[in-house]
Coordinates of C-alpha atoms in Angstrom, one line a residue:
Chain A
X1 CA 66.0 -80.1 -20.8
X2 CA 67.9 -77.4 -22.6
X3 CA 67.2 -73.9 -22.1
X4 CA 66.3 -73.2 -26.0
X5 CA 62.9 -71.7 -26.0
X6 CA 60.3 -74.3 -27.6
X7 CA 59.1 -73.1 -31.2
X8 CA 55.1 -73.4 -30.7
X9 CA 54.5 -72.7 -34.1
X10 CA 51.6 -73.0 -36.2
X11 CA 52.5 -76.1 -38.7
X12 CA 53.0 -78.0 -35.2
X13 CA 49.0 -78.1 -35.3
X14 CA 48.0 -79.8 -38.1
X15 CA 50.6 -82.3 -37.6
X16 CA 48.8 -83.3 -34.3
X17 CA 45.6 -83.7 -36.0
X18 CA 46.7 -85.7 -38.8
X19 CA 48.2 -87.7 -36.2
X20 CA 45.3 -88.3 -34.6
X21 CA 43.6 -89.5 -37.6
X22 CA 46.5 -91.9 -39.2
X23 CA 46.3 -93.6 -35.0
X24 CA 46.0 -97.0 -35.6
X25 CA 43.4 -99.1 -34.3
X26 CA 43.5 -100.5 -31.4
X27 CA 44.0 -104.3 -32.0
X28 CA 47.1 -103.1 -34.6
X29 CA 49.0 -101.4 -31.7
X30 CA 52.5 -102.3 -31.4
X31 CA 53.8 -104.0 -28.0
X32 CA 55.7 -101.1 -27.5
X33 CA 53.3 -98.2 -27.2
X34 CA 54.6 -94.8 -28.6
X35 CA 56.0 -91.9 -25.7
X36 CA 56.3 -94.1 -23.0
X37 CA 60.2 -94.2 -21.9
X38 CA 62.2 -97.6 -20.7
X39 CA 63.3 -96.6 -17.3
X40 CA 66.8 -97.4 -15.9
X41 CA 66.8 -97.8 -12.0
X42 CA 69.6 -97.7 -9.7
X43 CA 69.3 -99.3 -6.5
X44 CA 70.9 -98.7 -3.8
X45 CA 71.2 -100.6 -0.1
X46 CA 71.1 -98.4 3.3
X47 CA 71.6 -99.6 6.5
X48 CA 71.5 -97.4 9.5
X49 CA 70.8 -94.3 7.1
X50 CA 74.0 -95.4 4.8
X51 CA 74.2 -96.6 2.0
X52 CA 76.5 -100.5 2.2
X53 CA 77.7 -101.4 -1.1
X54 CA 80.9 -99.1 -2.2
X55 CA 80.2 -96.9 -4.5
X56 CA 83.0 -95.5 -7.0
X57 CA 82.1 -92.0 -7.9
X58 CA 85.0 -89.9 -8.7
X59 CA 82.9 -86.6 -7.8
X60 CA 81.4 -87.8 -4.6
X61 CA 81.8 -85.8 -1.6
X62 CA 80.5 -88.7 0.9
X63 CA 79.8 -92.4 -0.3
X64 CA 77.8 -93.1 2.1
X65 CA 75.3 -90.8 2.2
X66 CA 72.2 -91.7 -0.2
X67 CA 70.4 -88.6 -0.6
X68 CA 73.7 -86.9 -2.3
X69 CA 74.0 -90.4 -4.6
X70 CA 70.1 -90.5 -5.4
X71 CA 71.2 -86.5 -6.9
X72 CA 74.2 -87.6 -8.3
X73 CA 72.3 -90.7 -10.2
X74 CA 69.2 -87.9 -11.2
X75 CA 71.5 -86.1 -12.7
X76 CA 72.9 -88.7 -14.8
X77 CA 69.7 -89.3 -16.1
X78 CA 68.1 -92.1 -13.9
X79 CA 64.5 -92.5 -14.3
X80 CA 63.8 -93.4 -10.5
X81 CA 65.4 -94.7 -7.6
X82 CA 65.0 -98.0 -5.7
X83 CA 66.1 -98.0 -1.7
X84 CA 66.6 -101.0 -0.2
X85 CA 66.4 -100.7 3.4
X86 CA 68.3 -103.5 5.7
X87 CA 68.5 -101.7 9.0
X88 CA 68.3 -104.7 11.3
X89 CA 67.6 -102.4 14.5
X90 CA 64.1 -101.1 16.4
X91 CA 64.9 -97.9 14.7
X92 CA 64.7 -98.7 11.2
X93 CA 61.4 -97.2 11.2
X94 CA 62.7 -93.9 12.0
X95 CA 66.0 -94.3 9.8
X96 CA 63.6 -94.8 7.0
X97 CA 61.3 -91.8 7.0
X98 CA 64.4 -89.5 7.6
X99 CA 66.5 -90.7 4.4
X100 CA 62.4 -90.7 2.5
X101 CA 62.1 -87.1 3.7
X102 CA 65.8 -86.1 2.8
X103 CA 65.3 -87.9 -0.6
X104 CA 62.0 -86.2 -1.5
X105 CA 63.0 -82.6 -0.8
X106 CA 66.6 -82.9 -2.6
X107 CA 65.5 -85.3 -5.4
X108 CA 63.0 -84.7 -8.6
X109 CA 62.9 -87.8 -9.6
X110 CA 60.7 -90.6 -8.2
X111 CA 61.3 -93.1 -6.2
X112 CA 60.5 -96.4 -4.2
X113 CA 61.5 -97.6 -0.7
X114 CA 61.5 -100.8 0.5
X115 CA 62.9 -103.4 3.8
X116 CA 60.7 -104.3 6.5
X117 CA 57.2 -102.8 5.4
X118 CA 54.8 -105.1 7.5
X119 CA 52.0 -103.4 7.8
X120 CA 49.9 -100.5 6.6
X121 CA 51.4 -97.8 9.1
X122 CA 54.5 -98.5 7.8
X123 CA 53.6 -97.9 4.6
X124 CA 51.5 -94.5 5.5
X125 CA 54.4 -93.3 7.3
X126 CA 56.4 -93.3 4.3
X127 CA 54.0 -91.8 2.0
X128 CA 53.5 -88.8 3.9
X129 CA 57.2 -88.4 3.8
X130 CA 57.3 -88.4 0.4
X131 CA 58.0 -91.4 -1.1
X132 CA 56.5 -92.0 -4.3
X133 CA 56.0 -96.3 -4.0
X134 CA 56.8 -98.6 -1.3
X135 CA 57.9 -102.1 -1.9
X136 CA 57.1 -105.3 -0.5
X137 CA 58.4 -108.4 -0.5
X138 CA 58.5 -111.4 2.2
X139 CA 55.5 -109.5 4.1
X140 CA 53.4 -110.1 0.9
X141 CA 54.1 -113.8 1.1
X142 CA 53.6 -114.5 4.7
X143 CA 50.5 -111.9 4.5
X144 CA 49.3 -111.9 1.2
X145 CA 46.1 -109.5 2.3
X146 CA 48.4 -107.0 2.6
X147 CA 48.7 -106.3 -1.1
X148 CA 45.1 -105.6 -1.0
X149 CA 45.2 -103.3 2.2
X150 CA 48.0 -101.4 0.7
X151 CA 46.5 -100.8 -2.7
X152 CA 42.8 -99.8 -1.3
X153 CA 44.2 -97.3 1.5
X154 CA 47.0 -96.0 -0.9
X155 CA 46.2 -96.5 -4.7
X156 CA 48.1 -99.2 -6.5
X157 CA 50.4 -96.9 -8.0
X158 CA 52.2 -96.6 -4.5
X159 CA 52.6 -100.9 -4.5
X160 CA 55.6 -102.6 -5.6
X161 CA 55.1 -106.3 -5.5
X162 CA 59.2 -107.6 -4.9
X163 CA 59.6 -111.2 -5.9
X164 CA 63.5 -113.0 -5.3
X165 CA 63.0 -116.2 -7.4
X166 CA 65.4 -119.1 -7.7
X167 CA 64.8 -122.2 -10.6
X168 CA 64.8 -125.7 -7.7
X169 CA 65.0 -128.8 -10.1
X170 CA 63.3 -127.1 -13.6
X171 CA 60.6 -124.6 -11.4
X172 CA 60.6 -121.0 -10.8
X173 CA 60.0 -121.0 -6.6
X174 CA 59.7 -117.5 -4.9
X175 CA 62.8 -117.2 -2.1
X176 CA 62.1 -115.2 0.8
X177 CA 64.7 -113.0 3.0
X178 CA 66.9 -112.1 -0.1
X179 CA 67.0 -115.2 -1.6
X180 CA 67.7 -117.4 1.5
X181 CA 64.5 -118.8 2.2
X182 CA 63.2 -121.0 -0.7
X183 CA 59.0 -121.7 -0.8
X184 CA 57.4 -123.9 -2.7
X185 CA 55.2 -120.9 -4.3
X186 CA 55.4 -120.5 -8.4
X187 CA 56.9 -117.6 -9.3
X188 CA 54.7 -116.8 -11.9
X189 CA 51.3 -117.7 -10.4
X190 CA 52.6 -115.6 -7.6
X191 CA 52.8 -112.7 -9.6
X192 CA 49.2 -112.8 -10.8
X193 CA 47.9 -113.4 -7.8
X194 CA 49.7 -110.7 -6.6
X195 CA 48.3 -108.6 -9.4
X196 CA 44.8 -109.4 -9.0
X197 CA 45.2 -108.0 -5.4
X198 CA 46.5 -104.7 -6.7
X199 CA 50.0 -104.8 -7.3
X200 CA 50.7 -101.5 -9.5
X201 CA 54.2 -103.0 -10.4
X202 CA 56.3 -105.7 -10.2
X203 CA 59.9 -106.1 -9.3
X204 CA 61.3 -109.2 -10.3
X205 CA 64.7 -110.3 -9.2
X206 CA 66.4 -113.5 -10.3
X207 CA 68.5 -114.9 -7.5
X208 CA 70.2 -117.1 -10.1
X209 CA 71.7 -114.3 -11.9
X210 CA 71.9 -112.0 -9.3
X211 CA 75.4 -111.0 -8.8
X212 CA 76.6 -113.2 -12.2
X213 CA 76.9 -110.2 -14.3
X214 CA 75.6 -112.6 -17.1
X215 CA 72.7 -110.4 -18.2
X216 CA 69.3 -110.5 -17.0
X217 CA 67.0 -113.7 -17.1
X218 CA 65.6 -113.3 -20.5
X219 CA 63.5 -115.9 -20.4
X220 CA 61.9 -116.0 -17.1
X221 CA 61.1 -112.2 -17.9
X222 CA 59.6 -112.5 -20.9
X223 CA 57.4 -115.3 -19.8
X224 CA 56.4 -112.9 -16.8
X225 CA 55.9 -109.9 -18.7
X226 CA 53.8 -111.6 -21.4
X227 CA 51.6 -112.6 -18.8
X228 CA 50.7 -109.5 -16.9
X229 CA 49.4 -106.1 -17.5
X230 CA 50.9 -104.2 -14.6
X231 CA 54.4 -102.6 -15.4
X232 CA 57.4 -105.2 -14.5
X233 CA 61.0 -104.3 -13.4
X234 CA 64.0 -106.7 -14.2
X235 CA 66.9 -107.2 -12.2
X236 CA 69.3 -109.7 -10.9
X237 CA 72.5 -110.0 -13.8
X238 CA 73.3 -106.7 -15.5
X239 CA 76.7 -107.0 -16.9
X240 CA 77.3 -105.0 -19.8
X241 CA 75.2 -101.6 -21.3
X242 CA 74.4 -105.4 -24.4
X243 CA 72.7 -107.0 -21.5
X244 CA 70.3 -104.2 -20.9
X245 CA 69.6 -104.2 -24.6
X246 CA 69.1 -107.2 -24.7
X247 CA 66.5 -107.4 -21.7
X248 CA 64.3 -104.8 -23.4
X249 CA 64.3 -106.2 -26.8
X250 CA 63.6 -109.5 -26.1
X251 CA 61.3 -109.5 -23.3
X252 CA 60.2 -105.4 -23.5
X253 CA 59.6 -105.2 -19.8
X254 CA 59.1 -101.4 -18.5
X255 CA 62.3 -101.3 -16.7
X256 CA 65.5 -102.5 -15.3
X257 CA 67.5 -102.5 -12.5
X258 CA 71.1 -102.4 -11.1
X259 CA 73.6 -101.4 -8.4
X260 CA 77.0 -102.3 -8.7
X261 CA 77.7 -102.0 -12.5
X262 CA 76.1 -98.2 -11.7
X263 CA 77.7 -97.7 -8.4
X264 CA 81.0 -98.8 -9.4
X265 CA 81.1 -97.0 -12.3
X266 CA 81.5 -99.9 -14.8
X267 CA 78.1 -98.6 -16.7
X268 CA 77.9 -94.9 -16.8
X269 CA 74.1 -94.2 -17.4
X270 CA 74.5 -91.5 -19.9
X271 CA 76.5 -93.8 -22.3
X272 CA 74.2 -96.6 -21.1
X273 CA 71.2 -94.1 -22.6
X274 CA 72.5 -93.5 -25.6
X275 CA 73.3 -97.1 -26.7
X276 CA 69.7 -97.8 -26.1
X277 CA 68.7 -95.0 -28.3
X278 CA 70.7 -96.3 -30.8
X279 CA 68.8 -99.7 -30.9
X280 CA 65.5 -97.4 -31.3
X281 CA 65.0 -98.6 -27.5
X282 CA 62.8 -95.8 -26.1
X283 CA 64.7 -93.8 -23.1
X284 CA 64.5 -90.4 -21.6
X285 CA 67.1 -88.1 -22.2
Chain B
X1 CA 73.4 -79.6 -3.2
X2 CA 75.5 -77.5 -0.9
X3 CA 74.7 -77.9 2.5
X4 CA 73.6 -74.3 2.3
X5 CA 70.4 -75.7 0.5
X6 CA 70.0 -78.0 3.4
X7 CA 70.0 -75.0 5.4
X8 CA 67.6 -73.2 3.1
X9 CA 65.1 -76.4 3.3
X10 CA 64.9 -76.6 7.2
X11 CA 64.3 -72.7 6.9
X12 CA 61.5 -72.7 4.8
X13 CA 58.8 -72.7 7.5
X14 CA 54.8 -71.3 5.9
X15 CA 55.2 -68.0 6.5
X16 CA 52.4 -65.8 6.7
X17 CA 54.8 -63.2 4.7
X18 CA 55.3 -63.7 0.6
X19 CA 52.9 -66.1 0.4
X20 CA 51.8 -66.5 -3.4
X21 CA 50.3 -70.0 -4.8
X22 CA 47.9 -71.4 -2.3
X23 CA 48.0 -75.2 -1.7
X24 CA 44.3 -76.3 -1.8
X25 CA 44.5 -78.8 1.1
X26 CA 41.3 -80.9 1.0
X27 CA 43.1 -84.3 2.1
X28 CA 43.6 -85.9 -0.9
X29 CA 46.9 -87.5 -0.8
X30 CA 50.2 -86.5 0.4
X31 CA 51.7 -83.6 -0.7
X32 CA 55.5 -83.9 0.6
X33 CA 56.9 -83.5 -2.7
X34 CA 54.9 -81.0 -4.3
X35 CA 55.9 -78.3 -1.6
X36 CA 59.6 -79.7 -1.7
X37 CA 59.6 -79.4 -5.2
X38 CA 58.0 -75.5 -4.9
X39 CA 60.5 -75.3 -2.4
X40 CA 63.4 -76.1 -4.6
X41 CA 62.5 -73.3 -6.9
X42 CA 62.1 -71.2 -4.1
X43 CA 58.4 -70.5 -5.2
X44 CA 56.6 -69.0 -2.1
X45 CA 53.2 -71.1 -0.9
X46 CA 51.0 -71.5 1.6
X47 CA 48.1 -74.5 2.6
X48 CA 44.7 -73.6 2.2
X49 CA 42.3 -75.5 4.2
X50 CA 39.0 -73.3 4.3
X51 CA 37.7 -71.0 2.2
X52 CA 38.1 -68.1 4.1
X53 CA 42.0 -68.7 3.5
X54 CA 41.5 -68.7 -0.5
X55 CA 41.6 -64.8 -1.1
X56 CA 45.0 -63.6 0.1
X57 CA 46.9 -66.1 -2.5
X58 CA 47.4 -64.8 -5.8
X59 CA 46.8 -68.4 -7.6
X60 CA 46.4 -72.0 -6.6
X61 CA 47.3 -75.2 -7.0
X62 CA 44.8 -78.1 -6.6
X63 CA 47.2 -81.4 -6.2
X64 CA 45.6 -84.9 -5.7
X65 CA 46.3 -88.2 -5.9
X66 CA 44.2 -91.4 -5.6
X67 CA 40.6 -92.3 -6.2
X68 CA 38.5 -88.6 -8.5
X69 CA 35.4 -89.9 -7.3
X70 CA 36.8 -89.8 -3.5
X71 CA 38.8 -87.0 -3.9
X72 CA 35.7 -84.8 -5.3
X73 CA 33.9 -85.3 -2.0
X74 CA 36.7 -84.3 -0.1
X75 CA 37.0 -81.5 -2.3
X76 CA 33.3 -80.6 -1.9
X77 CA 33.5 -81.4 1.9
X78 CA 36.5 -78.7 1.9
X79 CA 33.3 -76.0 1.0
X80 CA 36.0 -74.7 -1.4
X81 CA 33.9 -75.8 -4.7
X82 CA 32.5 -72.3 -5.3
X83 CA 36.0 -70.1 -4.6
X84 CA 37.4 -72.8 -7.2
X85 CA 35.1 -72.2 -9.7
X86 CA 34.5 -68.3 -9.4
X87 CA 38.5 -67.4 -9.7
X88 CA 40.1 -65.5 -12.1
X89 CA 43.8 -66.5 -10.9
X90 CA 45.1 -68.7 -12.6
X91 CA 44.7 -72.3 -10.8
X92 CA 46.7 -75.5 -12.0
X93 CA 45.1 -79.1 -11.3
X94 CA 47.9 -81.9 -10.9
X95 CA 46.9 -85.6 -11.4
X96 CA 43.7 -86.0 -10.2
X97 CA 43.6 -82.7 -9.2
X98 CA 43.4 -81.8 -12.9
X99 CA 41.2 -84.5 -14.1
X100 CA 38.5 -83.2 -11.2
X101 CA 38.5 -79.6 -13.7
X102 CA 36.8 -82.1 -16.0
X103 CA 32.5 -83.2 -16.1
X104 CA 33.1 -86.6 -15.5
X105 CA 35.3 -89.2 -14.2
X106 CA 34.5 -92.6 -15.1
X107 CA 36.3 -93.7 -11.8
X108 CA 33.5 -93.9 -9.3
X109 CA 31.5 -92.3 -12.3
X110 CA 32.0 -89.1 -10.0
X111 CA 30.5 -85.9 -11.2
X112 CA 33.4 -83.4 -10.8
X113 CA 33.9 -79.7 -11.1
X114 CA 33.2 -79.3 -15.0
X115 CA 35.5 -76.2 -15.7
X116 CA 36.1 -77.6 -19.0
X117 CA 33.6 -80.0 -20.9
X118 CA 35.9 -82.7 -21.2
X119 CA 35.8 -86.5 -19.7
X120 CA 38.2 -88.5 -17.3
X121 CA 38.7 -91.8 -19.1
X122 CA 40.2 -95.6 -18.0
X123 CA 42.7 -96.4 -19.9
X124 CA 40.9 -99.3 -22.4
X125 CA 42.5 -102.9 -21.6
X126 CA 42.2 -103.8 -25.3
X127 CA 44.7 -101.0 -26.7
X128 CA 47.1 -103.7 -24.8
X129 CA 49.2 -101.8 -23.0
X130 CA 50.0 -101.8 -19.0
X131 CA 47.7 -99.9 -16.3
X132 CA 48.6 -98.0 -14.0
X133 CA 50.6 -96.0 -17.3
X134 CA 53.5 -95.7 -15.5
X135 CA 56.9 -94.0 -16.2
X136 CA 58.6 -90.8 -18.5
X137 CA 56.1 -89.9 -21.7
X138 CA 56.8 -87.7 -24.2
X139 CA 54.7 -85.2 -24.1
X140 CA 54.1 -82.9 -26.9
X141 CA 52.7 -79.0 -26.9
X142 CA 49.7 -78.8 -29.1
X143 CA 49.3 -74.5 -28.5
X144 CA 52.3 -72.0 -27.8
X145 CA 51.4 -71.5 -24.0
X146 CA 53.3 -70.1 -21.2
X147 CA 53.3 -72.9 -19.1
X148 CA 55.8 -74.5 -21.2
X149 CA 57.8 -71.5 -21.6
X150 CA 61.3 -72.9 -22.1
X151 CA 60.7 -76.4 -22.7
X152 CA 61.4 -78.3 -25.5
X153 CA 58.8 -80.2 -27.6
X154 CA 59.3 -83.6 -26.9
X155 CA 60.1 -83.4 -23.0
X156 CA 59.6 -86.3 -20.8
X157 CA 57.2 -86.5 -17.9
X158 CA 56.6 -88.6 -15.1
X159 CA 53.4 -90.1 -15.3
X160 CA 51.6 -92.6 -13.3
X161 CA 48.0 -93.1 -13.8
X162 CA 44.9 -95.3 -14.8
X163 CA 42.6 -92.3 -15.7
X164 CA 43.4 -89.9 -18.5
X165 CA 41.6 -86.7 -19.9
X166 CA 40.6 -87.8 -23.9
X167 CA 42.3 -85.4 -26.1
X168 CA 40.6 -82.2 -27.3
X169 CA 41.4 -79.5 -30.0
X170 CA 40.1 -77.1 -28.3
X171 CA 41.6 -77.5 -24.7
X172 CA 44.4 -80.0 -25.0
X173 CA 47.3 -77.7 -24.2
X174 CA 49.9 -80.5 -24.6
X175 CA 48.9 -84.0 -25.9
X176 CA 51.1 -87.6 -24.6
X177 CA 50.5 -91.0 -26.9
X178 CA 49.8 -94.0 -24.9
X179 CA 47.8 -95.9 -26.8
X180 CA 45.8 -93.5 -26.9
X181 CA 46.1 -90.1 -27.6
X182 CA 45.0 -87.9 -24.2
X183 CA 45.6 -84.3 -22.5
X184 CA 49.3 -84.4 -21.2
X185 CA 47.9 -80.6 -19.9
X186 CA 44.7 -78.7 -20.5
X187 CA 44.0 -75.4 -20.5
X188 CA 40.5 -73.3 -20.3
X189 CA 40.7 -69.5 -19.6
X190 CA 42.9 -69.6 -16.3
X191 CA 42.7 -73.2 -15.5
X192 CA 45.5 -75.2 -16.0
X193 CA 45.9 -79.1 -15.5
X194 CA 48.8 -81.1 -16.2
X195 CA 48.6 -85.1 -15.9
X196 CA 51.9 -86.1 -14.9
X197 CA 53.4 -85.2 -11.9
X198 CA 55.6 -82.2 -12.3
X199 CA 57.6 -81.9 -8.8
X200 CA 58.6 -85.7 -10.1
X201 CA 59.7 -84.8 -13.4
X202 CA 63.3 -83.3 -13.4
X203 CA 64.3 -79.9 -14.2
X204 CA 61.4 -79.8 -16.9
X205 CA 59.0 -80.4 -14.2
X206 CA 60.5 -77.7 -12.0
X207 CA 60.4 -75.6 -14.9
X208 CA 56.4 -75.9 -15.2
X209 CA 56.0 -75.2 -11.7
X210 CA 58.4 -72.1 -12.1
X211 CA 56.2 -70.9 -15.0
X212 CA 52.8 -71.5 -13.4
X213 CA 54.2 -69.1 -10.1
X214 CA 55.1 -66.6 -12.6
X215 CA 51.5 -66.8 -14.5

């Protein structure tokens, strides 16, 4: 946004009609549709209303408290926010609507929570107190109905689908409890079954790269994204501002997300934006 | 963010004093951070849940998210329908709350408020792109309005939906490409709609909601 006053003027007009004319048909569309931004998500882990990995902001008054880092990261030009919730206690559920409500009036940007949604009052509970999508994870395994409950009371907009997958001897197995527990569910079947229940997005983290700063699973996403029609978020391996280029040029999933090369300051999202643009990757500025 | 903001936030209780832009409140989805957002820009507001509320605002905002066909018969349940539709103030549909200014929805093939002759559309699974349309679009101004007073052609929005209003020459205020080209915002004499979901779209987004309380 700057504050430069928006020329409306008249040529602007026929340019949008010949536009409309010269739009190519449909089958001719290009993978990557016109307007529609890559988004860069930070995520960040809260425990007991904190967030728990360090974070390395030089203007940071408290680095622990998420609502001033979700502002911080919206004003660097984050296109949402992921919170990961791993209060362990009975009052998580309180914990968690306080930090949703303390997001939503502070921060303009969207955002999704997630840890320990189990069942639809959860989830209600959080919408009303303002978060934009909720995301679930092991509950969707052990109760796959839920997807379905979630998207007909809610909308599947509001349902995030979080998958932790691990290759086991050549396969693609879904983990459960943050990688720890492996199934013998296929990662990619699981995703369209999750999508045929109503799934509005996908976030897809490889526990292989997780934590390697080797770049993202390239492969794996690719095959995921090529496969679905809902929007898919990668993460697990961002490195390097190449490794994000790389993620959206060869797989062009919608988004991708990180924490420590954000939090730490390694990958300044500003810079990160630009490089993008550079490549003729689509980003918001 | 000073904590004086924090302060400012707890403070700002629904007066019965300054109220200005009326919240129509007809239970369709939550509306935490629209009013956090109007907050924010320190726009004054107030809920309306019966007609008999809808006079003393000066002009409304009609949010909604979910299902148009659903949302319509809450609307219409609300007995606000006919204070809608007879208003002169200016009145700004977010979401769904915009596409129900349209005839037609073709989710639930709903029959909505027709305050401008135009059609809510699913987004077509062979223009092979992803549904829900989820994420920042460009949106671009098609008419010199002052709802986008101060923003740049070219701004991104957040948008997320299945639904869109098909573009028009006439009405399309500001047109987004996803696919297809559709009504990023609509205008007809003092109805306004805008797709995407302003109190979730940065400082631009703030910026629309700003212009619309000063309408």
């Amino acid at each position: 946004m700057t504050n430069h006053s928006y020329n409306y003027n008249q040529s602007a007009a026929p340019q949008a009609s010949e536009r409309e004319n010269d739009l190519p048909q449909a089958d001719h569309f290009p993978a990557i549709s016109g307007g529609l931004a890559k988004r860069i998500i930070p995520c960040l882990d809260v425990k007991d209303g904190r967030t728990v990995k360090g974070v390395n902001f030089v203007d940071l008054r408290d680095a622990g408290d998420p609502v001033e880092l979700a502002w911080q990261y919206s004003q660097q030009g984050a296109d949402e926010l992921v919170f990961l919730d791993i209060t362990a206690t009975h009052e998580r559920r309180k914990t968690m609507v306080e930090l949703v409500k303390a997001v939503a009036r502070q921060v303009n940007i969207p955002f999704t929570i997630g840890g320990g949604i189990n069942e639809i009052a959860d989830a209600d509970i959080l919408l009303n107190a303002g978060a934009d999508k909720i995301s679930i994870n092991s509950a969707a395994v052990r109760s796959p109905e839920l997807v379905n409950e979630l998207a007909n009371a809610f909308g599947k907009q509001f349902v995030v689908v979080a998958v932790d997958t691990k290759n086991i001897n050549g396969k693609n197995l879904v983990h459960l409890n943050g990688g720890r527990i492996p199934t013998d569910i296929e990662t990619k079947k699981w995703i369209k079954e999750v999508e045929e229940r109503g799934a509005g997005e996908i976030l897809l983290t490889s526990m292989d790269h997780d934590g390697t700063k080797g770049g993202f699973d390239n492969t794996l996403l690719k095959k995921i994204n090529d496969s679905i029609s809902i929007p898919l978020i990668a993460s697990g391996g961002a490195g390097s501002e190449q490794h994000f280029i790389d993620v959206f040029k060869l797989t062009n999933v919608d988004a991708a997300l990180a924490a420590s090369v954000f939090h730490y300051g390694e990958i300044l999202i500003p810079d990160l934006k630009a490089k993008l643009k550079k490549e003729n990757i689509e980003v918001r500025f | 963010m000073a904590e004086e903001s924090n302060l400012q936030y707890q403070n700002s209780v629904q007066t019965d004093e300054g109220k200005k832009t009326g919240i129509i409140s007809y239970g369709a989805g939550n509306i935490f951070s629209l009013t956090a957002a109007l907050e924010r820009q320190n726009i004054p507001f107030g809920m309306i849940y019966s007609p008999e509320e809808f006079d003393q605002y000066d002009r409304y905002i009609i949010p909604g998210v979910g299902h148009a066909g659903a949302a319509m018969q809450k609307l219409e349940e609300s007995r606000m329908i006919e204070k809608i539709k007879s208003t002169s103030k200016p009145v700004l549909g977010i979401c769904v709350g915009m596409q129900l200014l349209t005839d037609f929805s073709e989710e639930g093939n709903a029959h909505l408020l027709s305050i401008a002759p135009l059609r809510t559309r699913h987004f077509d699974e062979t223009l092979q792109i992803k549904v829900p349309h989820t994420g920042w679009n460009k949106v671009c101004s098609q008419f010199e309005n002052e709802l986008f007073n101060d923003i740049k052609d070219g701004t991104y929005f957040y948008f997320v939906h299945s639904y869109f209003i098909e573009f028009n020459p006439t009405f399309t205020l500001a047109f987004a490409d996803y696919g297809v080209k559709f009504s990023a915002a609509l205008k007809k004499n003092n109805f306004y709609g805008v797709q995407f979901h302003p109190e979730k779209s940065g400082e631009a987004g703030e910026k629309i909601l700003k212009n619309f309380s000063e309408l």
